[in-house]
Each structure stands twice: as structure tokens, then as C-alpha cells.
């Protein structure tokens, strides 16, 4: 029988009922109802003002102050009509979370009366105190000034609580000296870099009319749900977001019965509540389903412009957590909340396109004839080969280290999967003899009543960290708790760099009289000869691939964050971002320092928590059980029974291992080295293995100690009871 504390939790859970949600509404009534969209602007603004705003959104450029004043008034009137009394500049500091400062529309007059006021200046610029946000050495602690500035390309929206409504305005966040202190500013810059180089290349390819080019993103979000009643008994879930201890449940995911299974009613009610709120905020939730691990689920949106998708992804994480609490559950976004079963990722589906040429990564039905696609796909191949370590660095976190390379996640070696059809096309280009491309053909099902349908020309490869999936690339190494901004910044920048390289190669060839086709295929052939080593269609989990990738192809295997983050300091990476105006060397160095500190602090918090739980909860229980066993052995001896003291010895051995591991872990925490890079290695190479040793002792005890004494909710309870 479970311990009294755990038994009380289980009784609480058994009494829970699904929480009633909002009444069903038609999608067209619900969709973006809480967003100050272009459609709402068009209805509220004078025609010339709206055209100015629309032009700025689509083509860029600065918004005139007089226009901002009119927009601010219309935005305020709309928000106030919905019950808003406050507005907030929402921004995204280097914490992977969302920040906001709320200000009232109220303005006190000289006679003591008040009016509701919101000017263009208040809309366009804010000044939150920036002293406590991570900045990586950009400024001193006493230098507190920071600015927020309205990002007109991401629409304002309303956030509702039971007590009121707040107008939220997406903004960038910069220092007094102009450096980016956030994740949005570099993303906007990287979109600008892609547009600049893509327009240049598209015109070389013969396009006379070229609309602005933008990247797009659809970020799948995996997460776990556990009943919130478990969390107070699990300090590790509460403070670290993952279970530091826990013996495997006898049943886990080995039957593959949870994946795409029937969604539990309580979870489906939660999902519907989340989606209702997402639709009101204009977030295009498209797919929901059970994931592989018990207690694990996924929500996936339709793709959007990368900047808007990034803002929406932050909102999605916020909604998942807050809505789960209302439903008596806790949403875990950690990459590996439970050992021994699948962790959670955030697959970033990424592409580029515009209004005139469409999706530039769409191969069409005959990719060998689609020169534009081949050029852009070749640019991606070159970029990933040259800057694969950078892509590993931008997904490097303490949580993701538990996942990358494990059986459910791609390896830490960054490679490109193209699928059999495209890999064959690019191999033909490499050999200098492009003949054609295989088609998928028709799927024959052998059942008269089922229709024939076209088969994709290539299968999917779930072991690839960067896979082509029809008309986009799927970056599968991103962690579930991360902002997608960092990966998108890296992808956009390496693409811009390769597009610029290809344009540089084409210009003199075309000027010398070569045909576009001959010049393009010559450049693509060189790209495949120089960078084709990054293309791999086999099993990314195999030991043979790991050996081949490093020894034969020269790819890097950066297993831990401590190995990956220093990539941000490499001269070629610093030059890449500076060359395209995305991050200055100062801004890039600040990110290295911030992310390194976050990793070190995450490991330190986990180590302290592990020591606390082991010493104050597990050790006393283990001693008590030893005493019970000793008493039982003594009683058996007095009765003339001859029973083996094997369990007593096993528990005693684990207690000794626990004590030893605690002492060594404490000593490692007390001997922190100086210097960021050496501290990173100390955390990865010393503290983490010692935590693993401590976990082995505690998990061993869980399998032996009387269940009535064990203080921590078990994996069996947390994963299967909801």
C-alpha cells in the first residue's frame, strides 16, 4: 500500500472531474477575436492610415509618428471596449520565457479627474527596468535602462483573466546602448538578411517581380501532464521540472499503446480548453494526439511567418501551463521529465517563401526540373554542413542533453536527410549528370473498396536531426522548453549566407555569358562536392554512423552543452552573424555567457535538490526500513527460522552508496572552478555523473523499501493516474 501522503493524493485524484470549458463557438466567430488584426485595423482606421500600416507590415520601413497616434487611439478604443484597463509591452528576454510590464490607460487631470489615454509614443516605445534580466556582460548591474519597441509585424492581442483584460503589444527589448537583450530583435534581423540575399538570388534566376521573402515556422510542441496533487510531494518536479529520482514502472511505453491512442477524457477537455484560447488569439492549432510515452501529448500548429509563429509559440507554452493548473494538472515542458521513457522535443518546421514565387523549398512533382528549388535546397545543404555545430549550439541546454542522442531523439551529430528521391537527384548533380527523379507511384492497398492514392517519393527518417519533409525542413533537435527564436535565427542566417555565396558565384558566370542552367548546375555540383558529406539517409542512432560521421565525414559530435556552447565563440560563427547584421560580436558573446550561466545554474539547482531529497526524505526512510528488517531477522532467528538476510544487505549497500554519492556530490558543488568554460565542463563532466550515481542508489532503494514508507510519488502513479 502507498504511504499515507501518497494515498491521500490518490484519493484526491479519484475525486476529480473534468473541468467545464467555454461554450462551443463557430470557428469564424472564435478565430482571432482577441487580436487587433489587420482586418480590425482596416475597419477602425482611416483608409490612408491603414494603407501606411499595411505597407509597413508587408514591406518594412519606419512608421510615422502621426500614423502611430491614430493607430494607438484605435487600438485603445478596441481594447477598452473589451474591458481592458491596462496595456503591456510584451518582450522575450534571454531566459526562454516571456516578460511583461503592465501600465494603465489612466491619466490624472489637473482637477483630479481621470481620462483614458494611450498615445503613439506609448504604443511605439516603453522603458521597463532592465537591470535584472540576463545580459551576458553587455552592461553593469547598476545600468538599469532598457527600451521596448513595438514590433508592428506581430499583432497586439488581449489576455483575459477572471478579473480583467490586458492589451498585450509584442515588442523588442534593447539596451540603452542599442544592443539586443532579447530573442525577437535578432530574429527580425535574420529575416531581413534572408530577404536581402534571397531577393538578390531570385532576380539572378530570372524573376522580374520579387515580393519580400520571409521565413515560416510551424513548431510542434510535446509535453507531459501529471496531476497537480503529485507535485507538492515531488520537490524535483516543482523546482527542476523533471524527476531527479524514480525507478522505472513495470509498464512503460514498451507496448506502443499510448501513441496516437484514445485521448483520456480529462486530457481532451484540457486540450479543447487550450485550443479555444489559442483560436481566440489567432494561433492556428492544427493537430493534437497522444505521444509515445505514457502521460505525454503533442499539439501542433499550422505554419505562420516565423516572427509571429515565435510569439505564438511563447503564448502556447504559457497557455499550456496556466490551463493545466485550472484542470488540476501540471504541464511539464522539460525535455526529459522522466527517465527511461521518451522525452519531449519541439520540432521546428521551417521554410522560406514570398507572395510572388511561393514556397521556395517546394520541389514540385519534378524536382530535377525545378532549378529554383534545387538552388535553395543546395543553399541549405551548404549552410548546415558549414555551420552544423552552430545548430547544435542553439539547442544546447541542460534539459536537452538528456534527450539528444537517446532513442527517441536525433543524435547530437547534425546531418541532413533529403529522402531517397532528392538524395538521388543531388547525387546526380554531384556526378555532373542530372537525368531525372523517381516518382512515388501509386499506393496499392489490395482492397477493392479502398482508393488508390499517390505515394510520397521518399519515406521519413525519425533519426535525423534535420530532415526534408516534402516542402520544408524539420529541425527535430530543438528542446520542448526552448524558445524557437534561437534556432530560427541560426537557420535564417546560415541560409542567407549560402544564398549570398551562390549569388556571388553566379554573377561572374552569367556576366561571362554562361547560361543560367549551366552556371547554376556548376555551382550546385561544387556545393555537393564540398558539402555533400552532411547528407545522410541512414540510421542516425547506429554506432556505425557515429563512427563514420566523425572519422570519415568530418562532422562533429558535440554530446553535451559544455561542448556545444563554446561554438558561439568560434571566429567563423562570430563573423557569420556580424557579416549579415544579425548579432554583433558583443551580442553573440553575451548569449554565450547567458546560456552558459543558465546551464550551470540548472545543474547546480538539480544537484542541490538531489542532495536535499536524498538526505531528508530517502535516507531516513531507508534507515527505518533497515531497522524493520533487522527486527524481522532477529525475530526469525528467535523462532528458529533460517532466512537469508539478502534484502537487508542490499538495502544497506544502497544506503552506503547513497551516503558516498552525497559526500562526493557535495564536495563537487563546494569546489566550483573559476572561468565560464571550465565551469561548464565541471558541471557536465563531474556534477552530472555524480548525480547519476546518487540516482542509481535512490532508485535501487525504491525497488526494495516498503511501499508504505516510500515518500515520493512513483513513476507508476504519476504516469498512469490522471
XYZ file of C-alpha atoms in Angstrom:
722
model
C 0.000 0.000 0.000
C 1.333 3.536 -0.754
C 2.494 5.765 2.073
C -0.227 7.814 3.813
C 0.818 11.006 1.978
C 0.697 9.291 -1.419
C -2.568 7.566 -0.556
C -4.158 10.941 0.247
C -3.030 12.242 -3.151
C -4.505 9.235 -4.951
C -7.819 9.739 -3.179
C -7.838 13.400 -4.236
C -7.248 12.433 -7.860
C -10.009 9.844 -7.843
C -12.494 12.566 -6.893
C -11.552 14.906 -9.748
C -14.000 15.615 -12.559
C -13.284 17.173 -15.965
C -13.477 20.960 -15.721
C -16.255 22.532 -17.777
C -14.910 24.814 -20.510
C -16.285 27.666 -22.582
C -19.350 27.035 -24.761
C -18.707 25.808 -28.284
C -18.463 28.592 -30.859
C -18.164 28.553 -34.613
C -14.580 28.867 -35.790
C -15.241 32.025 -37.801
C -16.702 33.686 -34.686
C -13.900 32.495 -32.436
C -10.908 32.965 -34.709
C -8.611 35.870 -33.715
C -11.432 37.526 -31.785
C -8.878 38.743 -29.213
C -6.399 40.034 -31.812
C -6.127 43.577 -33.173
C -5.594 42.163 -36.639
C -5.162 43.932 -39.953
C -8.862 43.310 -40.597
C -9.800 45.108 -37.374
C -7.349 47.888 -38.188
C -8.915 48.300 -41.618
C -12.343 48.712 -40.049
C -11.116 51.165 -37.398
C -8.570 53.329 -39.234
C -8.884 55.981 -41.964
C -8.037 54.495 -45.359
C -4.712 56.342 -45.774
C -3.573 55.439 -42.253
C -4.416 51.776 -42.762
C -2.553 51.668 -46.083
C 0.503 53.122 -44.367
C 0.352 50.472 -41.645
C -0.220 47.692 -44.175
C 2.735 48.860 -46.247
C 4.982 48.899 -43.177
C 3.905 45.375 -42.191
C 4.449 43.921 -45.665
C 7.464 45.874 -46.885
C 9.175 47.172 -43.756
C 10.209 50.734 -43.045
C 9.509 53.139 -40.192
C 6.032 54.103 -39.018
C 5.350 57.834 -38.976
C 4.540 59.285 -35.523
C 1.278 60.777 -36.764
C 0.220 57.338 -38.003
C 1.220 55.749 -34.683
C -1.009 58.198 -32.795
C -4.059 57.260 -34.848
C -3.300 53.521 -34.514
C -2.827 53.880 -30.752
C -6.195 55.563 -30.342
C -7.983 52.911 -32.391
C -6.165 50.102 -30.571
C -7.055 51.574 -27.184
C -10.707 52.078 -28.134
C -10.935 48.441 -29.247
C -9.221 47.138 -26.092
C -11.280 49.315 -23.750
C -14.489 48.204 -25.469
C -13.465 44.664 -24.494
C -12.886 45.644 -20.847
C -9.150 46.417 -20.848
C -7.847 48.918 -18.292
C -4.146 48.144 -18.764
C -1.725 47.629 -21.615
C 1.567 45.744 -21.611
C 4.672 45.740 -23.765
C 5.430 42.006 -24.036
C 9.021 41.019 -24.776
C 11.241 37.961 -24.802
C 14.464 38.256 -22.779
C 17.283 35.716 -22.869
C 15.511 33.451 -20.391
C 13.377 31.408 -22.855
C 10.357 32.913 -21.085
C 8.053 35.882 -21.668
C 8.326 39.209 -19.822
C 5.732 41.955 -19.477
C 5.231 45.272 -17.713
C 1.641 46.476 -17.256
C 0.648 50.158 -17.414
C -2.795 51.666 -17.002
C -4.571 53.685 -19.663
C -5.402 56.097 -16.836
C -4.213 59.718 -16.912
C -4.992 62.033 -13.974
C -6.045 65.594 -14.895
C -5.360 68.818 -13.042
C -8.831 68.912 -11.484
C -8.397 65.429 -10.056
C -10.498 63.701 -12.698
C -9.149 60.910 -14.900
C -9.275 60.118 -18.595
C -8.330 57.059 -20.603
C -5.215 57.868 -22.640
C -2.906 55.957 -24.981
C -0.625 57.817 -27.398
C 1.521 56.766 -30.311
C 4.602 57.315 -28.169
C 3.308 54.892 -25.520
C 2.463 52.367 -28.232
C 5.791 52.549 -30.026
C 8.215 52.748 -27.091
C 8.356 51.629 -23.461
C 11.031 51.668 -20.796
C 10.978 48.697 -18.417
C 13.701 48.327 -15.805
C 16.203 46.028 -17.494
C 18.705 45.593 -14.657
C 17.618 42.117 -13.559
C 17.388 40.479 -16.971
C 20.382 38.415 -18.152
C 22.654 40.399 -20.441
C 25.896 38.422 -20.528
C 28.137 41.322 -19.579
C 26.719 43.864 -22.036
C 26.195 46.276 -19.150
C 26.853 46.598 -15.431
C 24.281 45.722 -12.774
C 23.730 49.381 -11.883
C 22.898 50.251 -15.512
C 19.162 49.673 -15.473
C 17.743 51.401 -18.540
C 16.211 49.236 -21.246
C 13.787 50.018 -24.051
C 10.920 48.105 -25.605
C 9.828 48.995 -29.141
C 6.649 47.884 -30.898
C 7.027 45.133 -33.482
C 4.314 46.122 -35.929
C 4.640 42.801 -37.802
C 3.229 40.875 -34.820
C -0.324 41.939 -33.935
C -1.434 43.142 -30.500
C -3.809 40.906 -28.580
C -5.872 40.672 -25.405
C -5.117 38.423 -22.454
C -8.121 37.699 -20.265
C -8.200 36.670 -16.612
C -11.272 36.153 -14.414
C -10.793 39.709 -13.125
C -9.960 41.677 -16.234
C -8.383 42.156 -19.640
C -4.937 43.450 -20.661
C -3.888 44.723 -24.088
C -0.602 42.999 -24.974
C 1.765 44.560 -27.517
C 4.673 42.427 -28.843
C 7.950 44.357 -28.669
C 11.702 44.065 -28.978
C 13.918 44.715 -25.943
C 17.198 46.585 -26.291
C 19.726 48.239 -24.004
C 20.379 51.959 -23.655
C 23.456 51.449 -25.852
C 21.421 49.707 -28.556
C 22.381 46.045 -28.107
C 19.682 43.386 -28.376
C 18.774 41.979 -24.961
C 16.065 39.731 -26.356
C 15.279 36.969 -28.831
C 12.968 38.915 -31.154
C 15.445 41.550 -32.359
C 17.946 39.047 -33.866
C 15.057 37.112 -35.417
C 13.787 40.210 -37.193
C 17.326 40.983 -38.338
C 17.794 37.423 -39.628
C 14.550 37.662 -41.603
C 15.924 40.855 -43.134
C 19.160 39.068 -44.052
C 17.256 36.226 -45.745
C 15.127 38.719 -47.661
C 18.142 40.670 -48.873
C 20.060 37.662 -50.184
C 17.012 35.777 -51.470
C 15.805 38.760 -53.489
C 19.262 39.140 -54.977
C 19.397 35.466 -55.981
C 15.813 35.277 -57.250
C 16.490 38.155 -59.615
C 19.608 36.373 -60.902
C 17.372 33.357 -61.550
C 15.293 35.480 -63.922
C 12.437 36.654 -61.710
C 11.473 40.231 -62.527
C 8.867 40.678 -59.808
C 10.010 39.577 -56.342
C 7.962 40.232 -53.202
C 9.659 40.393 -49.783
C 10.912 36.960 -48.706
C 10.233 35.727 -45.194
C 10.883 32.530 -43.282
C 7.994 30.486 -41.934
C 7.700 28.194 -38.957
C 5.359 25.602 -37.535
C 6.580 24.363 -34.149
C 5.217 21.071 -32.824
C 5.064 21.087 -29.017
C 5.424 17.920 -26.936
C 4.590 17.959 -23.232
C 3.706 15.779 -20.241
C 0.716 16.096 -17.933
C 0.731 14.898 -14.326
C -1.914 15.540 -11.703
C -1.045 18.662 -9.726
C -1.647 16.805 -6.445
C 1.591 14.877 -7.023
C 3.773 17.972 -7.343
C 3.972 19.107 -3.676
C 5.370 15.662 -2.853
C 7.955 15.945 -5.659
C 10.268 18.925 -5.000
C 12.213 17.953 -8.121
C 9.172 18.392 -10.387
C 8.291 21.618 -8.613
C 11.685 23.322 -8.901
C 13.603 21.480 -11.640
C 10.738 20.451 -13.909
C 11.944 16.835 -14.003
C 12.137 13.828 -11.708
C 15.656 13.510 -10.335
C 14.762 10.112 -8.884
C 12.320 7.392 -9.874
C 12.532 3.681 -10.525
C 11.001 2.558 -13.830
C 7.389 1.465 -13.840
C 6.902 -2.189 -14.751
C 4.831 -0.946 -17.668
C 6.178 1.983 -19.611
C 5.933 2.579 -23.349
C 7.073 -0.871 -24.452
C 3.644 -1.860 -25.768
C 3.406 1.242 -28.003
C -0.210 1.510 -26.877
C -0.230 5.162 -25.847
C 0.999 6.654 -29.142
C -1.996 8.004 -31.084
C -4.274 6.124 -28.689
C -7.642 7.358 -27.494
C -7.091 10.625 -25.632
C -8.223 10.364 -21.982
C -11.394 12.392 -21.407
C -9.867 14.679 -18.798
C -6.923 15.403 -21.077
C -9.153 16.023 -24.097
C -11.209 18.549 -22.127
C -7.948 20.282 -21.217
C -6.812 20.247 -24.860
C -10.101 21.715 -26.055
C -9.807 24.483 -23.477
C -6.270 25.289 -24.670
C -7.333 25.287 -28.314
C -10.327 27.551 -27.574
C -7.959 30.149 -26.131
C -5.442 29.664 -28.942
C -8.073 30.275 -31.617
C -9.181 33.473 -29.883
C -5.547 34.612 -30.043
C -5.173 33.681 -33.707
C -2.850 30.722 -33.034
C -3.620 28.076 -35.686
C -3.661 24.884 -33.593
C -3.993 22.078 -36.121
C -3.201 18.702 -34.528
C -3.487 17.060 -31.107
C -2.626 13.495 -30.099
C -1.080 11.173 -27.555
C 2.688 10.940 -27.881
C 4.849 7.836 -27.387
C 5.438 7.952 -23.629
C 2.627 7.446 -21.115
C 1.354 10.817 -19.941
C 2.877 12.563 -22.978
C 0.956 14.575 -25.585
C 1.528 16.895 -28.539
C -0.060 19.961 -30.088
C 0.998 21.212 -33.492
C 0.043 24.442 -35.290
C -0.258 25.308 -38.948
C 2.785 27.228 -40.196
C 2.999 31.041 -39.987
C 5.537 33.783 -40.601
C 8.483 32.895 -38.365
C 8.279 36.028 -36.221
C 4.572 35.616 -35.495
C 4.989 31.858 -35.016
C 7.687 32.515 -32.417
C 5.414 34.862 -30.457
C 2.590 32.364 -30.731
C 4.848 29.547 -29.544
C 5.656 31.503 -26.387
C 1.929 32.077 -25.869
C 1.250 28.380 -26.406
C 3.661 27.383 -23.636
C 2.049 29.936 -21.313
C -1.451 28.676 -22.143
C -0.484 25.020 -21.659
C 0.851 25.720 -18.178
C -1.904 28.059 -16.979
C -4.725 25.954 -18.404
C -3.296 22.767 -16.898
C -3.454 24.358 -13.454
C -7.149 25.143 -13.921
C -7.738 21.494 -14.757
C -5.871 20.220 -11.716
C -2.832 19.176 -13.726
C 0.771 20.244 -14.097
C 2.187 20.667 -17.607
C 5.843 19.604 -17.804
C 7.772 21.132 -20.691
C 11.142 19.767 -19.601
C 12.925 17.746 -22.276
C 13.283 14.678 -20.033
C 10.930 14.788 -17.055
C 11.014 11.005 -16.615
C 13.967 8.669 -17.160
C 13.620 5.509 -19.209
C 10.827 6.768 -21.474
C 10.719 9.236 -24.327
C 11.461 12.867 -23.667
C 9.877 15.892 -25.319
C 11.070 17.963 -28.232
C 9.788 20.870 -30.252
C 10.103 20.025 -33.937
C 10.572 23.261 -35.870
C 9.193 23.025 -39.402
C 10.995 25.766 -41.328
C 10.765 27.111 -44.846
C 11.118 30.360 -46.809
C 8.897 31.970 -49.397
C 7.063 35.047 -50.627
C 3.906 36.160 -52.367
C 5.315 36.046 -55.907
C 7.421 32.871 -56.025
C 5.598 30.933 -53.286
C 7.315 28.364 -51.090
C 10.939 28.355 -52.221
C 11.517 24.890 -50.717
C 8.673 23.204 -52.597
C 10.229 20.763 -55.106
C 7.061 20.223 -57.115
C 6.382 16.932 -58.859
C 9.609 17.050 -60.909
C 12.310 18.430 -58.598
C 15.077 17.751 -61.134
C 13.475 20.397 -63.392
C 12.881 22.901 -60.577
C 16.063 24.953 -60.697
C 14.845 27.475 -58.147
C 14.149 24.735 -55.596
C 17.473 22.996 -56.243
C 19.345 26.260 -55.666
C 17.592 26.985 -52.373
C 17.881 23.385 -51.182
C 21.563 23.377 -52.114
C 21.978 26.556 -50.077
C 20.526 24.778 -47.055
C 22.878 21.803 -47.518
C 25.906 24.095 -47.675
C 24.775 26.084 -44.641
C 24.139 23.035 -42.463
C 27.498 21.492 -43.384
C 29.447 24.650 -42.660
C 27.549 25.574 -39.508
C 26.219 22.266 -38.165
C 27.997 22.866 -34.832
C 26.145 26.200 -34.563
C 22.807 24.403 -34.985
C 23.861 22.056 -32.187
C 24.837 25.043 -30.022
C 21.491 26.815 -30.374
C 19.635 23.780 -28.990
C 22.127 23.205 -26.163
C 20.504 23.215 -22.717
C 20.787 21.120 -19.590
C 17.410 19.552 -20.319
C 18.136 18.780 -23.961
C 21.373 16.996 -23.053
C 19.234 14.209 -21.568
C 17.362 13.831 -24.842
C 19.708 14.350 -27.801
C 21.186 11.045 -28.847
C 18.694 8.996 -26.843
C 16.472 6.510 -28.608
C 13.575 8.888 -29.147
C 15.566 11.901 -30.294
C 18.022 12.710 -33.070
C 21.733 12.396 -32.346
C 23.910 15.371 -31.454
C 25.608 14.973 -34.861
C 23.892 17.391 -37.247
C 23.177 15.902 -40.660
C 20.625 16.492 -43.439
C 18.065 13.913 -44.542
C 16.677 14.570 -48.030
C 14.721 11.395 -48.722
C 15.637 8.855 -51.390
C 14.274 10.886 -54.325
C 16.067 14.133 -53.550
C 19.239 12.438 -52.337
C 19.422 10.700 -55.708
C 18.874 13.996 -57.550
C 21.667 15.731 -55.647
C 23.988 12.750 -56.098
C 23.362 13.012 -59.849
C 24.257 16.696 -59.665
C 27.418 15.828 -57.758
C 28.393 13.396 -60.515
C 27.594 16.010 -63.162
C 24.846 14.072 -64.946
C 21.306 15.018 -63.903
C 18.865 12.739 -65.711
C 15.653 12.849 -63.711
C 13.959 11.944 -60.459
C 11.972 8.930 -59.335
C 8.283 9.308 -58.608
C 6.474 7.781 -55.693
C 3.919 5.950 -57.820
C 0.560 4.755 -56.543
C -0.095 3.014 -53.250
C -1.679 -0.389 -53.935
C -3.670 -1.491 -50.895
C -5.120 -4.731 -52.248
C -8.651 -3.887 -51.105
C -11.250 -3.116 -53.774
C -13.206 -0.665 -51.630
C -10.146 1.428 -50.741
C -8.909 4.096 -53.155
C -5.530 4.210 -54.827
C -3.557 7.267 -53.843
C -0.169 8.739 -54.776
C 2.741 7.610 -52.625
C 5.396 10.041 -51.463
C 8.668 9.597 -53.344
C 10.577 9.040 -50.097
C 9.993 7.798 -46.549
C 10.568 9.800 -43.364
C 13.612 9.339 -41.152
C 12.888 9.921 -37.471
C 16.570 9.584 -36.536
C 17.623 12.665 -38.485
C 18.033 15.974 -36.652
C 17.352 17.965 -39.831
C 15.026 16.296 -42.300
C 13.323 17.414 -45.503
C 9.615 16.595 -45.182
C 8.019 17.498 -48.508
C 8.184 21.301 -48.730
C 10.138 22.287 -45.630
C 12.900 21.164 -43.318
C 12.102 19.830 -39.880
C 14.681 20.725 -37.232
C 13.980 17.958 -34.728
C 16.719 18.680 -32.193
C 15.005 21.700 -30.576
C 14.075 21.168 -26.925
C 10.468 21.323 -25.737
C 11.183 24.083 -23.208
C 13.069 26.342 -25.619
C 12.066 29.447 -27.483
C 12.173 28.684 -31.207
C 13.718 32.097 -31.873
C 17.333 30.977 -31.403
C 17.103 28.040 -33.830
C 15.253 30.207 -36.367
C 17.896 32.934 -36.124
C 20.606 30.370 -36.850
C 18.695 28.748 -39.732
C 17.856 32.081 -41.338
C 21.405 33.362 -41.032
C 23.128 30.290 -42.470
C 20.619 30.292 -45.333
C 21.248 33.991 -46.023
C 24.976 33.276 -46.043
C 24.649 30.441 -48.555
C 22.252 32.375 -50.779
C 24.780 35.202 -50.836
C 27.572 32.730 -51.652
C 25.592 31.268 -54.564
C 24.775 34.738 -55.902
C 28.484 35.620 -55.688
C 29.298 32.517 -57.763
C 26.564 33.070 -60.331
C 27.154 36.750 -61.054
C 30.556 36.412 -62.795
C 29.472 33.251 -64.635
C 26.374 34.938 -66.029
C 28.355 38.072 -66.863
C 30.780 35.880 -68.852
C 27.915 34.584 -70.995
C 27.168 31.217 -69.394
C 23.560 30.134 -69.482
C 21.646 30.258 -66.230
C 21.205 26.464 -66.189
C 24.879 25.716 -66.843
C 26.083 28.250 -64.282
C 23.600 27.065 -61.651
C 24.428 23.376 -62.042
C 28.139 24.134 -61.908
C 27.617 25.908 -58.576
C 25.390 23.119 -57.258
C 27.916 20.474 -58.316
C 30.644 22.279 -56.389
C 28.389 22.606 -53.350
C 27.695 18.865 -53.325
C 31.356 18.007 -53.778
C 32.360 20.324 -50.940
C 29.413 19.835 -48.589
C 27.625 16.609 -49.581
C 29.141 14.827 -46.576
C 26.375 16.297 -44.414
C 23.673 14.434 -46.369
C 22.801 11.134 -44.702
C 19.732 8.945 -45.157
C 20.522 6.012 -42.868
C 20.054 5.173 -39.195
C 21.230 8.115 -37.142
C 21.199 6.023 -33.972
C 23.690 3.432 -35.186
C 27.225 3.273 -33.793
C 28.461 2.871 -37.368
C 27.008 6.279 -38.299
C 28.618 7.898 -35.288
C 31.974 6.470 -36.305
C 31.550 7.287 -39.985
C 30.255 10.810 -39.347
C 33.270 11.803 -37.271
C 36.087 9.754 -38.778
C 35.164 9.733 -42.462
C 32.945 12.762 -42.986
C 34.494 15.186 -40.525
C 31.244 16.023 -38.745
C 31.339 16.974 -35.080
C 29.637 15.054 -32.266
C 29.076 17.633 -29.534
C 27.419 15.445 -26.911
C 26.867 17.976 -24.135
C 26.059 21.632 -23.725
C 29.552 22.119 -22.298
C 30.979 21.000 -25.647
C 28.420 22.794 -27.816
C 28.111 26.296 -26.351
C 31.762 27.329 -26.993
C 30.901 27.082 -30.712
C 29.314 30.530 -30.265
C 32.819 31.866 -29.636
C 34.361 30.497 -32.825
C 35.642 33.212 -35.192
C 33.704 31.830 -38.162
C 30.439 31.952 -36.212
C 31.129 35.460 -34.944
C 31.943 36.582 -38.495
C 28.800 34.911 -39.881
C 26.418 36.849 -37.633
C 28.325 40.123 -37.945
C 28.562 39.847 -41.738
C 24.789 39.642 -42.080
C 23.981 42.211 -39.405
C 22.181 39.719 -37.150
C 24.336 39.813 -33.997
C 27.375 41.883 -33.195
C 30.345 40.166 -31.566
C 29.318 41.777 -28.264
C 25.743 40.474 -28.578
C 26.933 36.984 -29.530
C 29.367 36.839 -26.616
C 26.578 37.919 -24.289
C 24.489 34.970 -25.422
C 27.316 32.555 -24.771
C 27.685 33.922 -21.239
C 23.936 33.889 -20.558
C 23.336 30.370 -21.870
C 26.407 29.032 -20.111
C 25.215 30.538 -16.841
C 21.737 29.066 -17.351
C 23.258 25.617 -17.877
C 25.493 25.871 -14.832
C 22.668 27.143 -12.633
C 20.278 24.441 -13.856
C 22.782 21.709 -12.959
C 23.500 23.372 -9.612
C 19.799 23.595 -8.701
C 19.285 19.943 -9.628
C 22.322 18.836 -7.612
C 21.202 20.751 -4.514
C 17.689 19.369 -4.863
C 19.013 15.831 -5.247
C 21.069 16.194 -2.079
C 18.133 17.664 -0.175
C 15.717 14.914 -1.192
C 18.241 12.137 -0.650
C 19.297 13.367 2.789
C 15.970 14.493 4.254
C 13.486 12.092 2.657
C 15.177 8.968 1.302
C 17.923 8.366 3.885
C 15.608 8.464 6.958
C 13.133 6.120 5.269
C 15.904 3.707 4.261
C 17.276 3.645 7.832
C 13.822 2.985 9.217
C 13.339 0.125 6.798
C 16.757 -1.280 7.724
C 15.700 -1.225 11.362
C 12.461 -3.010 10.439
C 14.410 -5.640 8.520
C 16.855 -6.080 11.367
C 13.979 -6.606 13.761
C 12.420 -9.133 11.406
C 15.699 -11.041 11.095
C 16.106 -11.105 14.867
C 12.532 -12.358 15.287
C 13.058 -15.048 12.676
C 16.244 -16.163 14.397
C 14.474 -16.412 17.774
C 11.836 -18.588 16.132
C 14.479 -20.900 14.767
C 13.898 -19.854 11.151
C 16.832 -19.719 8.773
C 16.008 -16.997 6.210
C 18.534 -15.204 4.031
C 19.363 -11.601 5.029
C 19.863 -10.750 1.339
C 17.365 -7.863 1.250
C 18.869 -6.363 4.398
C 22.325 -6.418 2.798
C 21.077 -4.936 -0.485
C 19.376 -2.047 1.314
C 22.455 -1.498 3.479
C 24.662 -1.406 0.362
C 22.414 1.139 -1.336
C 22.379 3.295 1.809
C 26.171 3.257 1.822
C 26.219 4.175 -1.893
C 23.767 6.993 -1.156
C 25.989 8.370 1.599
C 29.110 8.128 -0.540
C 27.430 9.782 -3.526
C 26.047 12.591 -1.351
C 29.500 13.308 0.058
C 31.145 13.346 -3.360
C 28.390 15.487 -4.892
C 28.595 17.997 -2.050
C 32.361 18.197 -2.464
C 31.948 18.803 -6.206
C 29.493 21.627 -5.542
C 31.865 23.136 -2.995
C 34.818 23.116 -5.410
C 33.443 25.311 -8.179
C 36.207 26.315 -10.619
C 36.637 29.845 -11.955
C 36.029 30.688 -15.605
C 32.931 30.068 -17.700
C 34.236 27.303 -19.954
C 35.940 25.314 -17.191
C 32.840 25.700 -15.034
C 30.737 24.289 -17.889
C 32.995 21.246 -18.112
C 32.961 20.783 -14.335
C 29.157 20.721 -14.393
C 28.960 18.283 -17.314
C 31.883 16.005 -16.520
C 31.812 15.966 -12.714
C 28.488 17.020 -11.201
C 26.160 15.276 -13.671
C 27.863 11.829 -13.340
C 27.767 12.144 -9.538
C 24.048 12.940 -9.703
C 23.640 9.788 -11.797
C 25.426 7.762 -9.113
C 23.174 9.193 -6.424
C 20.123 8.442 -8.544
C 21.198 4.820 -9.010
C 21.333 4.365 -5.216
C 17.959 6.046 -4.604
C 16.222 4.180 -7.437
C 17.688 0.941 -6.128
C 16.221 1.672 -2.714
C 12.799 2.448 -4.208
C 12.681 -1.080 -5.625
C 13.344 -2.575 -2.160
C 11.906 -0.312 0.542
C 8.418 -0.966 1.904
C 5.959 0.926 -0.310
C 4.138 2.114 2.801
C 7.268 4.071 3.766
C 8.367 5.451 0.387
C 7.767 9.238 0.406
C 7.896 10.125 -3.315
C 5.051 9.515 -5.763
C 6.244 6.798 -8.119
C 6.514 6.712 -11.895
C 3.641 4.233 -11.988
C 1.401 6.682 -10.147
C 2.433 9.882 -11.937
C 2.381 8.458 -15.474
C -0.738 6.329 -15.338
C -3.101 8.015 -12.851
C -4.859 11.156 -14.031
